[in-house]
PDB file of C-alpha atoms in Angstrom:
ATOM      1  CA  GLU A   1     183.198 119.362 124.478  1.00  0.00           C
ATOM      2  CA  PRO A   2     183.805 121.419 127.623  1.00  0.00           C
ATOM      3  CA  GLU A   3     183.494 124.795 126.331  1.00  0.00           C
ATOM      4  CA  VAL A   4     184.604 128.019 127.657  1.00  0.00           C
ATOM      5  CA  THR A   5     181.502 130.193 129.108  1.00  0.00           C
ATOM      6  CA  GLN A   6     181.307 134.273 128.913  1.00  0.00           C
ATOM      7  CA  THR A   7     178.449 136.170 130.382  1.00  0.00           C
ATOM      8  CA  PRO A   8     176.816 138.437 129.468  1.00  0.00           C
ATOM      9  CA  SER A   9     177.297 138.211 126.093  1.00  0.00           C
ATOM     10  CA  HIS A  10     176.461 141.984 125.483  1.00  0.00           C
ATOM     11  CA  GLN A  11     177.253 144.558 128.282  1.00  0.00           C
ATOM     12  CA  VAL A  12     176.423 148.524 127.544  1.00  0.00           C
ATOM     13  CA  THR A  13     177.834 150.461 129.966  1.00  0.00           C
ATOM     14  CA  GLN A  14     177.898 154.367 130.461  1.00  0.00           C
ATOM     15  CA  MET A  15     181.022 155.931 130.062  1.00  0.00           C
ATOM     16  CA  GLY A  16     183.044 156.201 133.477  1.00  0.00           C
ATOM     17  CA  GLN A  17     181.278 153.188 135.164  1.00  0.00           C
ATOM     18  CA  GLU A  18     182.800 150.069 136.130  1.00  0.00           C
ATOM     19  CA  VAL A  19     182.321 146.833 134.588  1.00  0.00           C
ATOM     20  CA  ILE A  20     183.160 142.919 135.535  1.00  0.00           C
ATOM     21  CA  LEU A  21     182.781 140.390 132.813  1.00  0.00           C
ATOM     22  CA  ARG A  22     182.814 137.079 133.484  1.00  0.00           C
ATOM     23  CA  CYS A  23     184.754 134.021 132.124  1.00  0.00           C
ATOM     24  CA  VAL A  24     184.325 130.302 133.496  1.00  0.00           C
ATOM     25  CA  PRO A  25     186.966 128.429 132.077  1.00  0.00           C
ATOM     26  CA  ILE A  26     186.875 124.553 131.093  1.00  0.00           C
ATOM     27  CA  SER A  27     187.050 122.847 134.584  1.00  0.00           C
ATOM     28  CA  ASN A  28     190.888 121.128 134.359  1.00  0.00           C
ATOM     29  CA  HIS A  29     192.332 124.350 132.701  1.00  0.00           C
ATOM     30  CA  LEU A  30     194.912 125.903 134.717  1.00  0.00           C
ATOM     31  CA  TYR A  31     195.880 128.952 132.455  1.00  0.00           C
ATOM     32  CA  PHE A  32     193.757 131.523 132.103  1.00  0.00           C
ATOM     33  CA  TYR A  33     193.867 134.937 128.917  1.00  0.00           C
ATOM     34  CA  TRP A  34     191.577 137.676 128.354  1.00  0.00           C
ATOM     35  CA  TYR A  35     191.944 139.456 124.992  1.00  0.00           C
ATOM     36  CA  ARG A  36     189.672 141.647 123.130  1.00  0.00           C
ATOM     37  CA  GLN A  37     189.050 142.776 119.157  1.00  0.00           C
ATOM     38  CA  ILE A  38     187.625 146.772 119.022  1.00  0.00           C
ATOM     39  CA  LEU A  39     185.641 146.709 115.622  1.00  0.00           C
ATOM     40  CA  GLY A  40     187.146 146.175 112.540  1.00  0.00           C
ATOM     41  CA  GLN A  41     190.756 145.613 114.331  1.00  0.00           C
ATOM     42  CA  LYS A  42     193.151 142.940 115.442  1.00  0.00           C
ATOM     43  CA  VAL A  43     192.530 140.248 118.374  1.00  0.00           C
ATOM     44  CA  GLU A  44     194.625 141.628 121.034  1.00  0.00           C
ATOM     45  CA  PHE A  45     196.195 140.084 123.897  1.00  0.00           C
ATOM     46  CA  LEU A  46     195.255 141.783 127.535  1.00  0.00           C
ATOM     47  CA  VAL A  47     196.506 139.573 130.019  1.00  0.00           C
ATOM     48  CA  SER A  48     197.067 135.881 130.828  1.00  0.00           C
ATOM     49  CA  PHE A  49     196.577 134.366 134.234  1.00  0.00           C
ATOM     50  CA  TYR A  50     197.999 130.855 136.060  1.00  0.00           C
ATOM     51  CA  ASN A  51     198.637 129.857 139.463  1.00  0.00           C
ATOM     52  CA  ASN A  52     196.245 133.178 141.424  1.00  0.00           C
ATOM     53  CA  GLU A  53     199.117 135.886 139.777  1.00  0.00           C
ATOM     54  CA  ILE A  54     199.546 137.627 136.232  1.00  0.00           C
ATOM     55  CA  SER A  55     201.819 135.805 134.285  1.00  0.00           C
ATOM     56  CA  GLU A  56     201.734 137.932 131.264  1.00  0.00           C
ATOM     57  CA  LYS A  57     200.167 141.095 130.367  1.00  0.00           C
ATOM     58  CA  SER A  58     200.055 144.147 127.204  1.00  0.00           C
ATOM     59  CA  GLU A  59     200.604 147.481 127.358  1.00  0.00           C
ATOM     60  CA  ILE A  60     196.555 147.672 127.063  1.00  0.00           C
ATOM     61  CA  PHE A  61     196.692 146.052 130.586  1.00  0.00           C
ATOM     62  CA  ASP A  62     196.919 149.060 132.451  1.00  0.00           C
ATOM     63  CA  ASP A  63     195.580 150.412 135.857  1.00  0.00           C
ATOM     64  CA  GLN A  64     192.205 150.937 134.933  1.00  0.00           C
ATOM     65  CA  PHE A  65     191.849 147.000 134.634  1.00  0.00           C
ATOM     66  CA  SER A  66     192.293 143.744 136.492  1.00  0.00           C
ATOM     67  CA  VAL A  67     191.873 140.467 137.246  1.00  0.00           C
ATOM     68  CA  GLU A  68     190.698 138.005 139.322  1.00  0.00           C
ATOM     69  CA  ARG A  69     190.056 134.322 139.937  1.00  0.00           C
ATOM     70  CA  PRO A  70     187.317 135.213 142.638  1.00  0.00           C
ATOM     71  CA  ASP A  71     186.438 131.435 143.242  1.00  0.00           C
ATOM     72  CA  GLY A  72     187.488 127.809 141.910  1.00  0.00           C
ATOM     73  CA  SER A  73     185.491 128.338 138.825  1.00  0.00           C
ATOM     74  CA  ASN A  74     185.340 132.117 137.298  1.00  0.00           C
ATOM     75  CA  PHE A  75     187.772 133.928 136.054  1.00  0.00           C
ATOM     76  CA  THR A  76     186.870 138.294 135.831  1.00  0.00           C
ATOM     77  CA  LEU A  77     188.076 140.998 133.810  1.00  0.00           C
ATOM     78  CA  LYS A  78     187.074 144.129 135.405  1.00  0.00           C
ATOM     79  CA  ILE A  79     187.449 147.737 133.567  1.00  0.00           C
ATOM     80  CA  ARG A  80     188.026 150.001 136.783  1.00  0.00           C
ATOM     81  CA  SER A  81     186.336 153.535 134.663  1.00  0.00           C
ATOM     82  CA  THR A  82     185.485 152.834 131.534  1.00  0.00           C
ATOM     83  CA  LYS A  83     186.118 154.882 128.542  1.00  0.00           C
ATOM     84  CA  LEU A  84     184.349 155.022 124.884  1.00  0.00           C
ATOM     85  CA  GLU A  85     187.718 153.300 123.420  1.00  0.00           C
ATOM     86  CA  ASP A  86     187.071 150.411 125.972  1.00  0.00           C
ATOM     87  CA  SER A  87     184.016 149.698 123.321  1.00  0.00           C
ATOM     88  CA  ALA A  88     185.151 146.058 121.902  1.00  0.00           C
ATOM     89  CA  MET A  89     184.504 142.220 121.653  1.00  0.00           C
ATOM     90  CA  TYR A  90     186.109 140.476 124.952  1.00  0.00           C
ATOM     91  CA  PHE A  91     187.128 136.887 124.553  1.00  0.00           C
ATOM     92  CA  CYS A  92     187.907 135.141 127.565  1.00  0.00           C
ATOM     93  CA  ALA A  93     190.550 131.770 126.812  1.00  0.00           C
ATOM     94  CA  SER A  94     191.901 128.875 129.016  1.00  0.00           C
ATOM     95  CA  GLY A  95     194.812 126.165 128.313  1.00  0.00           C
ATOM     96  CA  LYS A  96     195.108 123.216 130.240  1.00  0.00           C
ATOM     97  CA  THR A  97     198.636 122.997 130.882  1.00  0.00           C
ATOM     98  CA  VAL A  98     201.588 126.313 128.918  1.00  0.00           C
ATOM     99  CA  ASP A  99     202.149 123.390 126.088  1.00  0.00           C
ATOM    100  CA  GLN A 100     198.228 123.450 125.068  1.00  0.00           C
ATOM    101  CA  PRO A 101     196.219 125.355 123.094  1.00  0.00           C
ATOM    102  CA  GLN A 102     194.168 128.020 124.034  1.00  0.00           C
ATOM    103  CA  HIS A 103     190.739 127.233 124.191  1.00  0.00           C
ATOM    104  CA  PHE A 104     188.173 130.356 123.674  1.00  0.00           C
ATOM    105  CA  GLY A 105     184.822 131.434 124.756  1.00  0.00           C
ATOM    106  CA  ASP A 106     181.621 133.361 122.353  1.00  0.00           C
ATOM    107  CA  GLY A 107     183.323 136.859 123.721  1.00  0.00           C
ATOM    108  CA  THR A 108     181.263 139.526 125.466  1.00  0.00           C
ATOM    109  CA  ARG A 109     180.316 142.464 123.533  1.00  0.00           C
ATOM    110  CA  LEU A 110     180.795 145.683 125.361  1.00  0.00           C
ATOM    111  CA  SER A 111     179.476 148.884 124.326  1.00  0.00           C
ATOM    112  CA  ILE A 112     180.659 152.090 126.125  1.00  0.00           C
ATOM    113  CA  LEU A 113     177.953 155.208 126.023  1.00  0.00           C
TER     114      LEU A 113
ATOM    115  CA  ALA B   1     208.334 140.578 118.975  1.00  0.00           C
ATOM    116  CA  GLN B   2     206.790 139.017 116.421  1.00  0.00           C
ATOM    117  CA  SER B   3     203.629 139.903 114.039  1.00  0.00           C
ATOM    118  CA  VAL B   4     201.248 137.740 111.664  1.00  0.00           C
ATOM    119  CA  THR B   5     199.971 139.274 108.560  1.00  0.00           C
ATOM    120  CA  GLN B   6     197.228 137.445 106.513  1.00  0.00           C
ATOM    121  CA  LEU B   7     197.081 138.674 103.243  1.00  0.00           C
ATOM    122  CA  GLY B   8     193.349 139.082 101.648  1.00  0.00           C
ATOM    123  CA  SER B   9     191.486 140.396 104.020  1.00  0.00           C
ATOM    124  CA  HIS B  10     188.548 139.062 102.496  1.00  0.00           C
ATOM    125  CA  VAL B  11     188.511 135.579  99.620  1.00  0.00           C
ATOM    126  CA  SER B  12     185.581 134.273  97.895  1.00  0.00           C
ATOM    127  CA  VAL B  13     185.924 130.654  96.096  1.00  0.00           C
ATOM    128  CA  SER B  14     183.655 128.783  94.493  1.00  0.00           C
ATOM    129  CA  GLU B  15     182.033 125.491  96.254  1.00  0.00           C
ATOM    130  CA  GLY B  16     184.472 123.259  95.676  1.00  0.00           C
ATOM    131  CA  ALA B  17     186.983 124.874  94.654  1.00  0.00           C
ATOM    132  CA  LEU B  18     190.331 124.774  96.490  1.00  0.00           C
ATOM    133  CA  VAL B  19     190.698 126.935  99.421  1.00  0.00           C
ATOM    134  CA  LEU B  20     193.960 128.932 100.292  1.00  0.00           C
ATOM    135  CA  LEU B  21     194.181 131.780 102.934  1.00  0.00           C
ATOM    136  CA  ARG B  22     197.863 132.834 103.362  1.00  0.00           C
ATOM    137  CA  CYS B  23     199.380 133.831 106.487  1.00  0.00           C
ATOM    138  CA  ASN B  24     203.211 135.151 107.154  1.00  0.00           C
ATOM    139  CA  TYR B  25     204.883 135.775 110.654  1.00  0.00           C
ATOM    140  CA  SER B  26     208.035 137.238 111.739  1.00  0.00           C
ATOM    141  CA  SER B  27     209.733 135.554 114.775  1.00  0.00           C
ATOM    142  CA  SER B  28     213.146 136.141 116.525  1.00  0.00           C
ATOM    143  CA  VAL B  29     212.522 132.310 117.807  1.00  0.00           C
ATOM    144  CA  PRO B  30     210.630 129.857 116.669  1.00  0.00           C
ATOM    145  CA  PRO B  31     206.961 129.972 116.663  1.00  0.00           C
ATOM    146  CA  TYR B  32     204.600 128.134 117.762  1.00  0.00           C
ATOM    147  CA  LEU B  33     201.922 128.584 114.873  1.00  0.00           C
ATOM    148  CA  PHE B  34     198.040 128.128 115.002  1.00  0.00           C
ATOM    149  CA  TRP B  35     194.902 128.679 112.575  1.00  0.00           C
ATOM    150  CA  TYR B  36     191.428 130.007 114.229  1.00  0.00           C
ATOM    151  CA  VAL B  37     187.661 130.080 112.837  1.00  0.00           C
ATOM    152  CA  GLN B  38     185.254 132.005 113.999  1.00  0.00           C
ATOM    153  CA  TYR B  39     181.252 131.617 112.532  1.00  0.00           C
ATOM    154  CA  PRO B  40     179.074 134.331 113.288  1.00  0.00           C
ATOM    155  CA  ASN B  41     178.592 135.225 116.829  1.00  0.00           C
ATOM    156  CA  GLN B  42     180.565 132.346 118.056  1.00  0.00           C
ATOM    157  CA  GLY B  43     184.079 132.839 119.481  1.00  0.00           C
ATOM    158  CA  LEU B  44     187.006 131.235 117.879  1.00  0.00           C
ATOM    159  CA  GLN B  45     187.516 127.822 117.511  1.00  0.00           C
ATOM    160  CA  LEU B  46     191.135 125.652 116.993  1.00  0.00           C
ATOM    161  CA  LEU B  47     191.692 124.412 113.255  1.00  0.00           C
ATOM    162  CA  LEU B  48     194.871 123.469 113.982  1.00  0.00           C
ATOM    163  CA  LYS B  49     198.355 123.685 115.350  1.00  0.00           C
ATOM    164  CA  TYR B  50     202.217 123.671 114.886  1.00  0.00           C
ATOM    165  CA  THR B  51     204.012 122.895 117.736  1.00  0.00           C
ATOM    166  CA  THR B  52     206.953 120.947 116.476  1.00  0.00           C
ATOM    167  CA  GLY B  53     207.890 117.887 114.291  1.00  0.00           C
ATOM    168  CA  ALA B  54     206.183 117.641 111.086  1.00  0.00           C
ATOM    169  CA  THR B  55     205.792 120.679 109.099  1.00  0.00           C
ATOM    170  CA  LEU B  56     202.505 119.596 107.530  1.00  0.00           C
ATOM    171  CA  VAL B  57     199.869 119.698 110.303  1.00  0.00           C
ATOM    172  CA  LYS B  58     196.284 118.357 109.241  1.00  0.00           C
ATOM    173  CA  GLY B  59     193.029 119.929 111.017  1.00  0.00           C
ATOM    174  CA  ILE B  60     189.610 119.595 111.612  1.00  0.00           C
ATOM    175  CA  ASN B  61     186.910 119.912 108.938  1.00  0.00           C
ATOM    176  CA  GLY B  62     189.290 118.956 106.045  1.00  0.00           C
ATOM    177  CA  PHE B  63     191.843 122.078 106.381  1.00  0.00           C
ATOM    178  CA  GLU B  64     195.572 121.603 106.541  1.00  0.00           C
ATOM    179  CA  ALA B  65     198.630 123.948 107.054  1.00  0.00           C
ATOM    180  CA  GLU B  66     201.966 123.849 106.318  1.00  0.00           C
ATOM    181  CA  PHE B  67     205.044 125.389 108.082  1.00  0.00           C
ATOM    182  CA  LYS B  68     207.892 126.984 105.576  1.00  0.00           C
ATOM    183  CA  LYS B  69     210.714 127.978 107.937  1.00  0.00           C
ATOM    184  CA  SER B  70     212.649 129.398 104.514  1.00  0.00           C
ATOM    185  CA  GLU B  71     209.206 131.411 103.581  1.00  0.00           C
ATOM    186  CA  THR B  72     208.188 132.418 107.252  1.00  0.00           C
ATOM    187  CA  SER B  73     204.669 130.810 106.487  1.00  0.00           C
ATOM    188  CA  PHE B  74     201.969 128.630 107.410  1.00  0.00           C
ATOM    189  CA  HIS B  75     199.358 129.002 104.668  1.00  0.00           C
ATOM    190  CA  LEU B  76     195.338 127.184 105.433  1.00  0.00           C
ATOM    191  CA  THR B  77     194.374 125.004 102.645  1.00  0.00           C
ATOM    192  CA  LYS B  78     191.520 122.636 102.243  1.00  0.00           C
ATOM    193  CA  PRO B  79     190.820 121.343  98.851  1.00  0.00           C
ATOM    194  CA  SER B  80     187.433 121.295  98.170  1.00  0.00           C
ATOM    195  CA  ALA B  81     185.390 124.264 100.084  1.00  0.00           C
ATOM    196  CA  HIS B  82     182.097 123.530 101.184  1.00  0.00           C
ATOM    197  CA  MET B  83     179.264 126.448 101.992  1.00  0.00           C
ATOM    198  CA  SER B  84     179.669 125.569 105.463  1.00  0.00           C
ATOM    199  CA  ASP B  85     183.146 127.343 105.523  1.00  0.00           C
ATOM    200  CA  ALA B  86     182.276 130.484 105.051  1.00  0.00           C
ATOM    201  CA  ALA B  87     183.803 132.172 108.177  1.00  0.00           C
ATOM    202  CA  GLU B  88     186.269 134.121 109.501  1.00  0.00           C
ATOM    203  CA  TYR B  89     189.675 132.992 109.721  1.00  0.00           C
ATOM    204  CA  PHE B  90     192.889 133.694 112.068  1.00  0.00           C
ATOM    205  CA  CYS B  91     196.549 132.896 111.743  1.00  0.00           C
ATOM    206  CA  ALA B  92     198.068 133.463 115.064  1.00  0.00           C
ATOM    207  CA  VAL B  93     201.656 132.713 116.684  1.00  0.00           C
ATOM    208  CA  SER B  94     203.349 132.519 119.971  1.00  0.00           C
ATOM    209  CA  LEU B  95     206.442 132.046 121.801  1.00  0.00           C
ATOM    210  CA  ASN B  96     208.420 129.313 123.057  1.00  0.00           C
ATOM    211  CA  ASN B  97     205.075 127.690 124.549  1.00  0.00           C
ATOM    212  CA  ALA B  98     201.444 127.127 122.896  1.00  0.00           C
ATOM    213  CA  GLY B  99     200.507 128.720 126.276  1.00  0.00           C
ATOM    214  CA  ASN B 100     202.094 131.912 125.794  1.00  0.00           C
ATOM    215  CA  MET B 101     200.519 135.180 124.422  1.00  0.00           C
ATOM    216  CA  LEU B 102     199.134 135.123 121.433  1.00  0.00           C
ATOM    217  CA  THR B 103     199.638 137.408 118.142  1.00  0.00           C
ATOM    218  CA  PHE B 104     196.666 137.319 115.694  1.00  0.00           C
ATOM    219  CA  GLY B 105     196.790 138.401 111.874  1.00  0.00           C
ATOM    220  CA  GLY B 106     194.066 140.619 110.907  1.00  0.00           C
ATOM    221  CA  GLY B 107     191.846 137.616 109.747  1.00  0.00           C
ATOM    222  CA  THR B 108     190.538 136.699 106.430  1.00  0.00           C
ATOM    223  CA  ARG B 109     186.879 136.444 105.570  1.00  0.00           C
ATOM    224  CA  LEU B 110     186.336 133.774 103.627  1.00  0.00           C
ATOM    225  CA  MET B 111     183.149 133.671 101.290  1.00  0.00           C
ATOM    226  CA  VAL B 112     181.563 130.430  99.474  1.00  0.00           C
ATOM    227  CA  LYS B 113     179.794 130.961  96.404  1.00  0.00           C
ATOM    228  CA  PRO B 114     177.394 128.310  95.547  1.00  0.00           C
TER     229      PRO B 114
END
C-alpha cells in the first residue's frame, strides 16, 4: 500500500539554525498537510497546501515557517530560525481529494539544542 | 471552532475483554469524525471514519465506532482485545470536508494485559 515517507526520522539542530523537513506524499494525492506533536501534548495542525498554495494555516504557522512543493514529489516544511519550543514530532499527511481522509507519515522528531 | 475530548489518557484491559475508548466532540456544524491509531515509532494510521450516512462505522482490525449526535460522541469499541491492539488511539474531527484541518483529542494509550 502506498505510504507517505518522511525524512529524516530524527533531526537535531542548534537553536537559531534553519531546518528543512522533507516529505514524499502518496503519488496521486493532491492535498498536503503538516502537523506537529510536542511531547505530551496533542497533535496540532500547522498548515494545508493545495494547488501550490497554502489553503489553511494555524496560529502556530507564523513567519518562521514556510512550505514548498519544489518538484512533483516532495513537500517540505522549513523553519527559518529554530527555537527550543520547536522541538516536537512533525507529521506530514496527504489526501487524494478534499473529501478523502488524510494519510500520515511516520514523522520526523526534531530536537532543538 | 471545534474541539475533541478523549476521556482517559490510559485504558487497561485484559486480552479478550471489551475495548471502549471514549471521544466527545464539539462542533458548530456537522462534523467529520476519525479514529487514528499510532503504534510505537510509527505514524498515525486511519482506523475508521464517519462522514455521512450510517452512524455505526466499521474499521480495520475489528474496531467500530458509533456517531451519536445527541451525545456529541464517537466512542471506539472492539468486542475482544488482542495483545496487538496495544497502541495510542486518537480521535479527530474536521469540518465540512474530510480533507480540512484535523483537530485531535489528547489520545488514549491502550494497554492489553495477558
